[in-house]
Amino acid sequence: DTEVTQTPKHLVMGMTNKKSLKCEQHMGHRAMYWYKQKAKKPPELMFVYSYEKLSINESVPSRFSPECPNSSLLNLHLHALQPEDSALYLCASSQEWGAHGGETQYFGPGTRLLVL
Amino acid sequence: KNQVEQSPQSLIILEGKNCTLQCNYTVSPFSNLRWYKQDTGRGPVSLTIMTFSENTKSNGRYTATLDADTKQSSLHITASQLSDSASYICVVSARQSNFGNEKLTFGTGTRLTIIP
């Protein structure tokens, strides 16, 4: 199983809503990532979890709150988002984070988020 | 400042033809270089990863080259197929040491369209 799954596929939310994005992998990977991608732009790293601990937060606003309940799951809790937060949110995983030689990151299909 | 530039921005070729995509980078200290394929609205899929000591790597009809001296990489696609239509993203990894944090810099991608 070399798949990273993400739910939901699409999400529409108002600026006062609270919602969560979910990501799951069963490849035994110990590193998981959240990226944000705007149209026609490359993905931008938001968070890195390594061995279930937050290792990198790329100065992401606090209205995005990541959570790693266990080694297979990664959540992104959303609260009081702005319309400019509308984007494709990608989850990825890799065997390790930052191993010498580079680790292939396996990406999920993404959640298309629209904030009204 | 670490940067990854890709060219051309977009490319249209006939099915069955070959093409080459370019990636120039100013990332230091260099750790590895990756090429990803991203279909519209989907997550990126890894094609190749190359370290400093590798100058070519193939994955089916995709062949990536790396010249670490000139800081250039290319992705050559042979006998293109309609399914090759996608964005191709060059990603360069920087890391201070064998055990330091890894920092990925994404290029803006080349949008490839294959027409029958």
Coordinates of N, CA, C and O in Angstrom, one line a residue, chain A residues 9 33 35 37 40-43 45 55-56 58 88 90 97-110 112, chain B residues 31-32 34 36 38 40-46 49-51 89 95 97-104 106-109:
Chain A
K9 N -12.5 15.4 0.1 CA -12.0 15.8 -1.2 C -12.2 17.3 -1.4 O -11.3 18.0 -2.0
Y33 N 3.6 15.6 6.4 CA 3.7 17.0 6.0 C 2.3 17.5 5.6 O 1.5 16.8 5.0
Y35 N 1.0 20.7 3.1 CA 1.4 21.7 2.2 C 0.1 22.5 1.8 O -1.0 21.9 1.8
Q37 N -1.3 24.7 -1.5 CA -1.0 25.0 -2.9 C -2.1 25.9 -3.5 O -3.3 25.5 -3.6
K40 N -1.8 27.2 -9.9 CA -0.7 27.5 -10.8 C 0.6 27.9 -10.0 O 1.5 28.6 -10.5
K41 N 0.6 27.5 -8.7 CA 1.8 27.8 -7.9 C 2.3 26.5 -7.4 O 1.6 25.5 -7.3
P42 N 3.6 26.4 -7.0 CA 4.1 25.2 -6.4 C 3.5 25.0 -4.9 O 3.1 26.0 -4.3
P43 N 3.6 23.8 -4.4 CA 3.2 23.6 -3.0 C 4.1 24.4 -2.1 O 5.3 24.5 -2.3
L45 N 5.3 24.5 1.9 CA 5.3 23.7 3.1 C 4.7 24.5 4.3 O 5.0 25.7 4.5
S55 N 7.9 19.2 14.0 CA 9.4 19.6 13.8 C 9.5 20.9 13.1 O 10.5 21.6 13.3
I56 N 8.6 21.2 12.2 CA 8.7 22.4 11.5 C 7.3 23.1 11.4 O 6.3 22.4 11.1
E58 N 6.2 26.5 9.5 CA 6.7 27.5 8.6 C 5.9 28.8 8.8 O 5.3 29.4 7.9
L88 N -5.6 24.3 -2.4 CA -5.6 22.8 -2.3 C -4.6 22.5 -1.2 O -3.5 23.0 -1.2
L90 N -2.5 19.8 0.6 CA -1.9 18.5 0.3 C -1.2 17.9 1.6 O -0.5 18.6 2.3
W97 N 12.3 12.0 7.9 CA 12.4 13.4 7.5 C 13.8 13.7 7.4 O 14.5 13.6 8.4
G98 N 14.3 14.2 6.2 CA 15.6 14.7 6.2 C 16.7 13.7 6.1 O 17.9 14.0 6.4
A99 N 16.4 12.5 5.7 CA 17.5 11.5 5.7 C 18.4 11.8 4.6 O 18.1 12.4 3.5
H100 N 19.7 11.4 4.8 CA 20.7 11.6 3.8 C 20.3 11.0 2.4 O 19.9 9.8 2.4
G101 N 20.4 11.7 1.3 CA 20.1 11.2 0.0 C 18.7 11.5 -0.4 O 18.3 11.3 -1.5
G102 N 17.9 12.0 0.6 CA 16.6 12.4 0.2 C 15.6 11.2 0.3 O 15.9 10.1 0.0
E103 N 14.4 11.5 0.8 CA 13.3 10.5 1.0 C 12.2 10.9 0.0 O 11.8 12.1 0.0
T104 N 11.7 10.0 -0.7 CA 10.6 10.2 -1.6 C 9.4 10.6 -0.7 O 9.1 9.9 0.3
Q105 N 8.8 11.7 -1.1 CA 7.5 12.1 -0.4 C 6.3 11.6 -1.2 O 6.3 11.8 -2.4
Y106 N 5.4 10.9 -0.6 CA 4.2 10.4 -1.2 C 3.1 11.4 -0.9 O 2.8 11.6 0.3
F107 N 2.5 11.9 -1.9 CA 1.4 12.9 -1.7 C 0.1 12.3 -1.8 O -0.2 11.4 -2.6
G108 N -0.9 12.8 -1.0 CA -2.3 12.5 -1.1 C -2.9 13.3 -2.2 O -2.2 14.2 -2.8
P109 N -4.1 13.1 -2.6 CA -4.8 13.8 -3.7 C -5.2 15.2 -3.3 O -5.5 16.0 -4.2
G110 N -5.1 15.5 -2.0 CA -5.4 16.9 -1.6 C -6.9 17.1 -1.2 O -7.8 16.3 -1.6
R112 N -9.6 20.2 -1.6 CA -9.8 21.5 -2.2 C -10.7 22.3 -1.3 O -11.9 21.9 -1.0
Chain B
S31 N 21.6 19.1 -1.2 CA 21.5 17.8 -0.7 C 21.0 16.8 -1.8 O 21.6 15.8 -2.1
N32 N 19.8 17.2 -2.4 CA 19.3 16.3 -3.5 C 18.3 17.1 -4.4 O 17.9 18.2 -4.0
R34 N 14.8 16.7 -6.9 CA 13.7 15.8 -7.2 C 12.9 16.3 -8.3 O 12.7 17.5 -8.5
Y36 N 8.9 16.0 -9.8 CA 7.6 15.5 -9.5 C 6.7 15.8 -10.7 O 6.9 16.8 -11.4
Q38 N 2.7 16.4 -11.5 CA 1.4 16.7 -10.8 C 0.3 16.9 -11.8 O 0.3 17.9 -12.6
T40 N -3.6 17.9 -12.8 CA -4.4 19.0 -12.3 C -5.3 18.5 -11.2 O -6.0 17.5 -11.3
G41 N -5.3 19.2 -10.1 CA -6.1 18.9 -8.9 C -5.7 17.7 -8.1 O -6.5 17.2 -7.3
R42 N -4.5 17.2 -8.4 CA -4.1 16.0 -7.7 C -2.8 16.3 -7.0 O -2.1 17.3 -7.2
G43 N -2.3 15.4 -6.1 CA -1.1 15.6 -5.4 C 0.1 15.2 -6.4 O -0.1 14.4 -7.3
P44 N 1.3 15.8 -6.1 CA 2.4 15.4 -6.9 C 2.9 14.0 -6.7 O 2.7 13.4 -5.7
V45 N 3.4 13.4 -7.8 CA 3.9 12.1 -7.7 C 5.4 12.1 -8.1 O 5.8 12.7 -9.0
S46 N 6.2 11.5 -7.2 CA 7.7 11.5 -7.4 C 8.1 10.7 -8.6 O 7.6 9.6 -8.9
I49 N 14.8 11.0 -7.7 CA 15.5 11.8 -6.7 C 17.0 11.6 -7.1 O 17.4 10.4 -7.3
M50 N 17.8 12.6 -7.1 CA 19.2 12.5 -7.4 C 20.0 13.2 -6.4 O 19.7 14.4 -6.0
T51 N 21.1 12.6 -5.9 CA 22.0 13.3 -5.0 C 23.2 13.9 -5.8 O 23.3 13.7 -7.0
I89 N 7.4 19.5 -11.7 CA 7.9 20.4 -10.6 C 9.3 19.9 -10.2 O 9.5 18.7 -9.9
R95 N 20.5 21.1 3.0 CA 20.7 20.6 4.3 C 22.0 21.0 4.8 O 23.0 20.7 4.1
S97 N 23.8 19.6 7.3 CA 24.7 18.5 7.6 C 24.0 17.2 7.4 O 22.8 17.3 7.0
N98 N 24.6 16.1 7.6 CA 23.9 14.8 7.4 C 22.8 14.7 8.3 O 21.9 13.9 8.1
F99 N 22.8 15.4 9.4 CA 21.7 15.2 10.4 C 20.9 16.5 10.6 O 20.1 16.6 11.5
G100 N 21.1 17.5 9.8 CA 20.4 18.7 9.9 C 19.1 18.7 9.3 O 18.7 17.8 8.6
N101 N 18.3 19.8 9.6 CA 17.0 20.0 9.0 C 17.1 20.1 7.5 O 18.0 20.7 7.0
E102 N 16.1 19.4 6.8 CA 16.1 19.5 5.4 C 15.1 20.6 5.0 O 14.0 20.7 5.5
K103 N 15.5 21.4 4.0 CA 14.7 22.5 3.5 C 14.4 22.3 2.0 O 15.4 22.2 1.2
L104 N 13.2 22.1 1.6 CA 12.9 21.9 0.2 C 12.5 23.3 -0.5 O 11.7 24.0 0.1
F106 N 10.7 24.6 -3.9 CA 10.0 24.1 -5.1 C 10.1 25.1 -6.2 O 10.1 26.3 -6.0
G107 N 10.3 24.6 -7.5 CA 10.2 25.4 -8.6 C 8.7 25.7 -8.9 O 7.8 25.1 -8.4
T108 N 8.5 26.6 -9.9 CA 7.1 27.0 -10.2 C 6.5 26.0 -11.2 O 5.3 26.1 -11.5
G109 N 7.3 25.1 -11.7 CA 6.7 24.1 -12.6 C 6.7 24.4 -14.1 O 6.8 25.6 -14.5

